[in-house]
Amino acid sequence: MFARVYILDAPYAIDRPFDYLIPASLSGAIRRGSLVTVPFGAQNKLRRAACAALVETTENIKVKPVHAVLDDRFSLSEEMLGLCLFLKEYTLCTFGEAVRTVLPPGALSEVPNIRVRKIFRLAREREEILSLLSGKSLRSEGQKCALRYLLDIGEADSVLLREQPGVSAAHIGALVEKGLIAYEEEEDYRNPYAHFGTKGERKPICLSEAQQKAYDAIEALLLSAEAKAALLYGITGSGKTQVIMKAIDRTMAEGKSVIMLVPEIALTPQTVHIFCTRYGGRVAVIHSSLSQGERLDAFRRIRDGKVDLVIGTRSAVFAPLSNLGMIVIDEEHEHTYKSESDPKYHARDVAAYRCGQSGALMLLASATPSLESFYKAKNGKYTLVPLRERYGGAKLPTAVIVDMREELRLGNTSPISDRLLTALKNVYDREQQAILFLNRRGYHSQISCKKCGDVITCPRCSVSLTHHTERGGSRLLCHLCGHTEPAPRTCPSCGSEELSFLGYGTQRVEGDLSKFLPDMPLMRMDADTTGQKLAYDRMLEDFRAGKADILLGTQMVTKGHDFPRVTLVGVVLADTSLYVSDFRASERTFSLLTQVIGRAGRAGEEGIAVIQTYSPQHEIIRLACRQDYDRFYEGEIALRRALSYPPFCDMVQLTLMGEDEPLLLRSAKELTDSIGKMLGGSYSDLPMTVFGPFEAQVYKVNERYRLRMVVKCRLSVRTRNFFRDLLAEYSQKRGVSLSIDLNPLSI
Ligand code: ADP
Ligand code: ZN
Ligand code: ZN
C-alpha cells in the first residue's frame, strides 16, 4: 500500500500529491486524513504531510517509506479533508495552508500540548486510614485534611484537593510517596468558560409577533431536509438575537449542532454570558485571544462530541462538529469575515459549502446586508426573512445633520459642533449616556510644513505619520508598520519652525471634551487604549456599569452593543470613509453610519443621533440617517449593474510585491505580457477585462513596494486554472512575490 500525501509546507509550484510506501511497521496506522512525516528532497529532510488517499500502485519508481505517523487525535476527518480540497480549489491556496487553517495551531507539533488531570483516591482500606488519622504517627495537618477529604468524597482531582484548607501540593506528594493515596491520569480540556457550569438554563423565549413571523419562516427551512440559505434582514434594535437563539434551540432539539459566527468586536463578555448560561457545557467559544492550549482543547471537545454549539469569530466556521444543522453568520456584512492572508477565504463561502454538504441551513443576519447577499435574497437564491420593526416599540433615533463648514465659518475650529455639545450637556442633565464615533485614532492625522509644504511621512511606508500624545510628550506613529519617532519641533526638510497640524483623531476629541465638559467622565476606546481583548472587554463592562457618561472611539464602539442608557450617538466626522477610491466605499459608509446611529435609544427612551459632516448633502449620509437600506440598495445595485461591478461580475486582485523597485516594475511588465499571451492563446475563450498595473493605494508598506492589477471576469474552474498557472509561474521568481485575491473586499 502507498500513501498519497501533500507536503504541508510545500511552495505553490510543488503543491501536488507525492506517493510514499507504507512500511509494515505502520500498516494499519495510516488512513486517509492521517498526518505523517516523510523524507523529502535530495537531502531526505523530514517534512510533515497529510495523507489524501491510500493507493495500491504508484508510478513513482524510487518510492520512499513514510517515516512516522503523528498524533491521531488531530488527523483530518473525511469532512475536513473535503474542506481542505475546497479551500485549495476556491482560494488558490496550497493544501498545507488549508490544513493549517482547519486545524488549530498546536495540532501539528510533534508532541501536542495535552493537559492531564490527576484523579486521587485512597490507596489503603478505610479502617486503616481512620486509625492513622486518630493515631499519633501522622502529624501533618495538611496531609490529614487531604485524607479526611478523600474519605468523605471518594475521589478528587488535584485542584479540588488543594482547595481544602491547609493542603498543599507538597502534602499530596508526600501522601503518594507513603503509598496512602494513588492517582490515575485523565485527559483534560482547558476551557476558560467552564465556570458557567455544565447544565445551562433555557429560559423560555417570548417573541413579539413580528419576531415570531420571522422565526416561523426560519423554522420551516430548518425542518426541510435539503440544504438552504436565508437572510434575516432586521433593522437595528429589531431583536435578531432572540430569533436566532430560538432557531438554535430548535436545531439542538432536533439533535443537530450549530455554529454561530460573530465579528470579533461583537464577541463581548455579555454575549458569551448570554450563550454560556443558556447552553451550559455544550458550548465552545473560539476567538483570537484564546491561548494555543485553549484552542487545541476547544477543538478536541468539539471533535469528541462534547459540544453542540460553537460561537466564534471567522475561523470557527471550520469547527469539526458532526451532524451540523445550522451555521449562523451574524452581522454578515462585516469585512472581518474575509481572510486577508492565505487562504483568502470568505466565511460565507465556507459556510455555504459546509451547509451544502450536510443539508444544513445557512442563516445570515444583518441590518445592512452586503449588496451581494441582498441581491441573492431578492433573486430567490436565499430566502429573505425581513424584520422591519424595532422590538418593544422603540423608535428609530432622530438624526440631525450638522454642516461642519458652517461651524468653521462661525469660527468654531473644534471637532465638536455647538449642536453636539448641547446634546451632550442634555445627556448629562438627564443622567443618560452617549456614544461618540470617529474612525481615526491619534491626535492629528498629519503634520506638514507651512514653508516648504512637505508632509512628514513614514520612512518605511508611503503614508503620513499620525501625531499621538502620550504621558511623556508627543510622538509620531505609522499605523501600517508601527514605526514611531518623537514629534519634531522643526520641519525635517527645511528646518522651518512653522508646522501645521491637520486632521483630528480620537485623542484630539478627548482633549477638547475634557475642556468643554470637565464634569462628564469620558472613556476613549481605540487600538491605543485596548491593546488586549481583556482591556476592551473591561471598558465595555465599565461603560455599561455607568463608570463613564461618554464612550468615544473608533469602529469598536459601533457594533452590536446594546446599552440601554445610551440616548445620544454622535458621529464626529461622517466623511472619513466616503471618499476612498474603492467601489465599496458607499456601502461601507452606509453600513457603518446606520449601525452606529442604530445604537441610540434602544430601550424605549427616545434617541438622537448627531451626524457631523463636510458633505451634508451627500445621498449616502442622508439615507443612513433615515436608516433607509432599501433605497440605498436600489441606488447602489443600479450603479453596480451599470458599471459592471460585483455581484454582476467577479473581481480578482493581483498584487506584486518586492523591495527592489526596478525589479518589481520589470516583473509587472512581464506579468502583463504573460497574461496577454495566455488570453491570446490557450485561454482565449475566457472573457476577462484586465486593468493595471498601477500602484497600490498605499504604494510602499514596510519597505515593500506593491503594484496591482485588477481583473473583471466570471469565476469558474477554468478561470481559477488560469490564475493558478500564473501563481505557479510566479512562485518560482526571486525578489518578487505574487498574491492573488479572488473577490477581495477592498480594491
Ligand atoms: P438587533 O441585534 O436586531 O439590533 P437586539 O437583539 O440587540 O437587536 O435587541 C434589541 C433589544 O431588545 C435588546 O435589549 C434585546 O434584549 C431586546 N429584545 C429583543 N427581542 C426581545 C424579546 N423577544 N424578549 C425580550 N427582549 C427582547
Ligand atoms: Zn519645510
Ligand atoms: Zn510605516
PDB file of C-alpha atoms and ligand atoms in Angstrom, residues 205-208 211 234-243 270 274 330-331 367 387 390-392 560-564 595 598-599 602-603, ligand 1:
ATOM      1  CA  ILE A 205     -38.000  32.949  24.739  1.00  0.00           C
ATOM      2  CA  CYS A 206     -41.063  35.056  24.252  1.00  0.00           C
ATOM      3  CA  LEU A 207     -41.091  36.558  20.781  1.00  0.00           C
ATOM      4  CA  SER A 208     -43.013  39.563  19.568  1.00  0.00           C
ATOM      5  CA  GLN A 211     -40.231  38.162  15.554  1.00  0.00           C
ATOM      6  CA  GLY A 234     -33.767  43.013  10.590  1.00  0.00           C
ATOM      7  CA  ILE A 235     -33.366  46.711  11.301  1.00  0.00           C
ATOM      8  CA  THR A 236     -31.182  47.799  14.236  1.00  0.00           C
ATOM      9  CA  GLY A 237     -32.901  47.019  17.523  1.00  0.00           C
ATOM     10  CA  SER A 238     -35.363  44.567  15.996  1.00  0.00           C
ATOM     11  CA  GLY A 239     -34.119  41.775  18.228  1.00  0.00           C
ATOM     12  CA  LYS A 240     -32.459  39.451  15.746  1.00  0.00           C
ATOM     13  CA  THR A 241     -30.553  37.741  18.526  1.00  0.00           C
ATOM     14  CA  GLN A 242     -33.698  36.388  20.164  1.00  0.00           C
ATOM     15  CA  VAL A 243     -34.944  34.974  16.876  1.00  0.00           C
ATOM     16  CA  GLN A 270     -22.124  39.971  27.621  1.00  0.00           C
ATOM     17  CA  ILE A 274     -25.900  35.001  27.473  1.00  0.00           C
ATOM     18  CA  ASP A 330     -24.386  37.405  12.468  1.00  0.00           C
ATOM     19  CA  GLU A 331     -23.603  40.857  11.033  1.00  0.00           C
ATOM     20  CA  ALA A 367     -29.463  45.291   9.423  1.00  0.00           C
ATOM     21  CA  LEU A 387     -37.918  42.034  10.467  1.00  0.00           C
ATOM     22  CA  ARG A 390     -37.872  47.647  16.493  1.00  0.00           C
ATOM     23  CA  TYR A 391     -38.572  45.429  19.476  1.00  0.00           C
ATOM     24  CA  GLY A 392     -40.820  46.817  22.168  1.00  0.00           C
ATOM     25  CA  GLY A 560     -23.761  45.149  18.100  1.00  0.00           C
ATOM     26  CA  HIS A 561     -23.509  46.613  21.584  1.00  0.00           C
ATOM     27  CA  ASP A 562     -26.779  47.134  23.327  1.00  0.00           C
ATOM     28  CA  PHE A 563     -26.516  49.805  26.027  1.00  0.00           C
ATOM     29  CA  PRO A 564     -29.976  50.656  27.335  1.00  0.00           C
ATOM     30  CA  GLN A 595     -25.065  50.695  12.639  1.00  0.00           C
ATOM     31  CA  GLY A 598     -28.848  52.462  15.473  1.00  0.00           C
ATOM     32  CA  ARG A 599     -27.074  52.321  18.849  1.00  0.00           C
ATOM     33  CA  ARG A 602     -32.920  51.143  22.155  1.00  0.00           C
ATOM     34  CA  ALA A 603     -34.846  50.691  25.377  1.00  0.00           C
TER      35      ALA A 603
HETATM   36  P1  ADP B   1     -30.578  43.774  16.977  1.00  0.00           P
HETATM   37  O1  ADP B   1     -29.426  42.847  17.157  1.00  0.00           O
HETATM   38  O2  ADP B   1     -31.570  43.273  15.979  1.00  0.00           O
HETATM   39  O3  ADP B   1     -30.130  45.196  16.693  1.00  0.00           O
HETATM   40  P2  ADP B   1     -31.052  43.183  19.697  1.00  0.00           P
HETATM   41  O4  ADP B   1     -31.024  41.716  19.528  1.00  0.00           O
HETATM   42  O5  ADP B   1     -29.854  43.839  20.292  1.00  0.00           O
HETATM   43  O6  ADP B   1     -31.390  43.880  18.319  1.00  0.00           O
HETATM   44  O7  ADP B   1     -32.349  43.590  20.540  1.00  0.00           O
HETATM   45  C1  ADP B   1     -32.608  44.903  20.996  1.00  0.00           C
HETATM   46  C2  ADP B   1     -33.083  44.874  22.439  1.00  0.00           C
HETATM   47  O8  ADP B   1     -34.377  44.319  22.560  1.00  0.00           O
HETATM   48  C3  ADP B   1     -32.189  44.055  23.331  1.00  0.00           C
HETATM   49  O9  ADP B   1     -32.059  44.725  24.563  1.00  0.00           O
HETATM   50  C4  ADP B   1     -32.947  42.765  23.497  1.00  0.00           C
HETATM   51  O10 ADP B   1     -32.633  42.131  24.720  1.00  0.00           O
HETATM   52  C5  ADP B   1     -34.389  43.230  23.458  1.00  0.00           C
HETATM   53  N1  ADP B   1     -35.270  42.181  22.921  1.00  0.00           N
HETATM   54  C6  ADP B   1     -35.430  41.885  21.627  1.00  0.00           C
HETATM   55  N2  ADP B   1     -36.318  40.877  21.458  1.00  0.00           N
HETATM   56  C7  ADP B   1     -36.736  40.525  22.690  1.00  0.00           C
HETATM   57  C8  ADP B   1     -37.672  39.558  23.182  1.00  0.00           C
HETATM   58  N3  ADP B   1     -38.348  38.754  22.367  1.00  0.00           N
HETATM   59  N4  ADP B   1     -37.848  39.487  24.509  1.00  0.00           N
HETATM   60  C9  ADP B   1     -37.175  40.309  25.341  1.00  0.00           C
HETATM   61  N5  ADP B   1     -36.293  41.237  24.947  1.00  0.00           N
HETATM   62  C10 ADP B   1     -36.065  41.361  23.635  1.00  0.00           C
END
